[in-house]
Amino acid sequence: MTERTYTPATAASGVQAALRLLDGRWKLEILFHLFDGKVQRFSTLERLIPGISQKMLAQQLRQLEADGLIVRTVYNQVPPKVEYHLTGWGQALCPALDALLTWAERKDAPPSAPDA
Amino acid sequence: MTERTYTPATAASGVQAALRLLDGRWKLEILFHLFDGKVQRFSTLERLIPGISQKMLAQQLRQLEADGLIVRTVYNQVPPKVEYHLTGWGQALCPALDALLTWAERKDAPPSAPDA
DNA sequence: CCGTATCCGCTGGGATACTG
DNA sequence: CAGTATCCCAGCGGATACGG
């Protein structure tokens, strides 16, 4: 039962901390390719995400892993095989992103009675 | 009844479009000082937000206004007085940020049965 | 197949000074 | 009071090349 009294400053810094985990040109697209239990290999993600370079894919994956959003699984075989999937916490991000998406789509929606 | 079939790519770009509106070192803190119907003057925000410069405050406010999140009201008097408040859409962002905050705080929370 | 190393351009944001 | 104008620099991300 921790305190829930947010000042504007603490609330803002809390949200910013969350957003920092998503900061990076490719992280959201990577995450959306892993939502819903999907498991992807490095090369698969590379194909799924047009325009990404190996450097950026590796970097963003490392950061997501370090932040506890995804899990990296290495299979010691030749040729190498590495798979990525979401942690429970990473998956839990989905509804929050949904909320953001829903909000963004309401930009031009009238308050009520769309048709007459 | 628009389509709701999101591919990972479209969902990601939608969320990124939303996040772009919040991008900027100070925007979240500004927003949190305006949530819940609060109306603030330029100089008040300057006091409320430690470390912000006039340049950054003005810039972030302009962008938030251009993006339709806040409204700028100028009173033609001496000395000048300018007030800022959220649009309905801007206020509607609050629950989405709440979702993000809640998610971030669950990082170290056990799945269930916190105590024994 | 799955990365790392290096170089480099661009932009976000800080410091500072000035104005209607 | 409420801004603009200018200069400057750190860091993100793209391009390219190389390694286990």
Short mmCIF file of C-alpha atoms in Angstrom, two decimals, chain A residues 34-109:
data_model
loop_
_atom_site.label_atom_id
_atom_site.label_comp_id
_atom_site.label_asym_id
_atom_site.label_seq_id
_atom_site.Cartn_x
_atom_site.Cartn_y
_atom_site.Cartn_z
CA LEU A 34 6.83 -9.89 -30.24
CA PHE A 35 3.47 -9.17 -28.62
CA ASP A 36 0.99 -11.96 -28.07
CA GLY A 37 3.59 -14.61 -27.33
CA LYS A 38 5.37 -14.39 -30.65
CA VAL A 39 8.94 -15.63 -30.73
CA GLN A 40 11.29 -14.24 -33.37
CA ARG A 41 14.81 -14.86 -34.55
CA PHE A 42 17.28 -12.08 -35.25
CA SER A 43 17.16 -12.62 -38.98
CA THR A 44 13.38 -12.80 -38.95
CA LEU A 45 13.11 -9.44 -37.25
CA GLU A 46 15.57 -8.09 -39.76
CA ARG A 47 13.25 -9.18 -42.57
CA LEU A 48 10.10 -8.01 -40.80
CA ILE A 49 11.43 -4.53 -40.15
CA PRO A 50 12.26 -2.81 -43.42
CA GLY A 51 15.11 -0.34 -43.26
CA ILE A 52 16.64 -1.47 -40.00
CA SER A 53 20.36 -2.22 -39.94
CA GLN A 54 22.01 -5.05 -38.06
CA LYS A 55 23.67 -2.55 -35.78
CA MET A 56 20.39 -0.90 -34.79
CA LEU A 57 18.52 -4.18 -34.44
CA ALA A 58 21.19 -5.57 -32.15
CA GLN A 59 21.41 -2.36 -30.14
CA GLN A 60 17.69 -1.98 -29.60
CA LEU A 61 17.35 -5.65 -28.68
CA ARG A 62 20.16 -5.35 -26.13
CA GLN A 63 18.53 -2.37 -24.53
CA LEU A 64 15.12 -3.99 -24.38
CA GLU A 65 16.76 -7.02 -22.82
CA ALA A 66 18.72 -4.94 -20.31
CA ASP A 67 15.51 -3.13 -19.38
CA GLY A 68 13.72 -6.40 -18.72
CA LEU A 69 11.23 -6.22 -21.56
CA ILE A 70 12.47 -9.11 -23.64
CA VAL A 71 14.39 -12.34 -23.20
CA ARG A 72 17.24 -13.47 -25.44
CA THR A 73 17.74 -17.17 -25.96
CA VAL A 74 20.90 -18.47 -27.61
CA TYR A 75 21.09 -21.93 -29.13
CA ASN A 76 24.66 -23.14 -29.34
CA GLN A 77 24.64 -24.65 -32.77
CA VAL A 78 25.96 -24.08 -36.24
CA PRO A 79 24.68 -21.98 -37.80
CA PRO A 80 23.89 -19.88 -34.74
CA LYS A 81 20.31 -19.36 -33.70
CA VAL A 82 19.02 -16.68 -31.34
CA GLU A 83 15.42 -16.14 -30.38
CA TYR A 84 13.67 -13.26 -28.69
CA HIS A 85 10.40 -13.13 -26.79
CA LEU A 86 8.67 -10.82 -24.33
CA THR A 87 8.84 -11.09 -20.57
CA GLY A 88 5.54 -10.98 -18.68
CA TRP A 89 6.22 -7.39 -17.88
CA GLY A 90 6.97 -6.64 -21.51
CA GLN A 91 3.70 -8.19 -22.56
CA ALA A 92 1.94 -6.11 -19.93
CA LEU A 93 2.96 -3.02 -21.84
CA CYS A 94 0.49 -3.83 -24.60
CA PRO A 95 -2.66 -2.40 -22.99
CA ALA A 96 -0.82 0.81 -22.12
CA LEU A 97 0.23 1.25 -25.74
CA ASP A 98 -3.32 0.47 -26.77
CA ALA A 99 -4.53 3.29 -24.56
CA LEU A 100 -2.10 5.63 -26.26
CA LEU A 101 -3.22 4.47 -29.70
CA THR A 102 -6.87 4.89 -28.82
CA TRP A 103 -6.19 8.36 -27.52
CA ALA A 104 -4.32 9.37 -30.65
CA GLU A 105 -7.19 8.23 -32.83
CA ARG A 106 -9.66 10.38 -30.95
CA LYS A 107 -7.93 13.53 -32.08
CA ASP A 108 -10.59 14.48 -34.59
CA ALA A 109 -13.49 12.57 -33.10
#
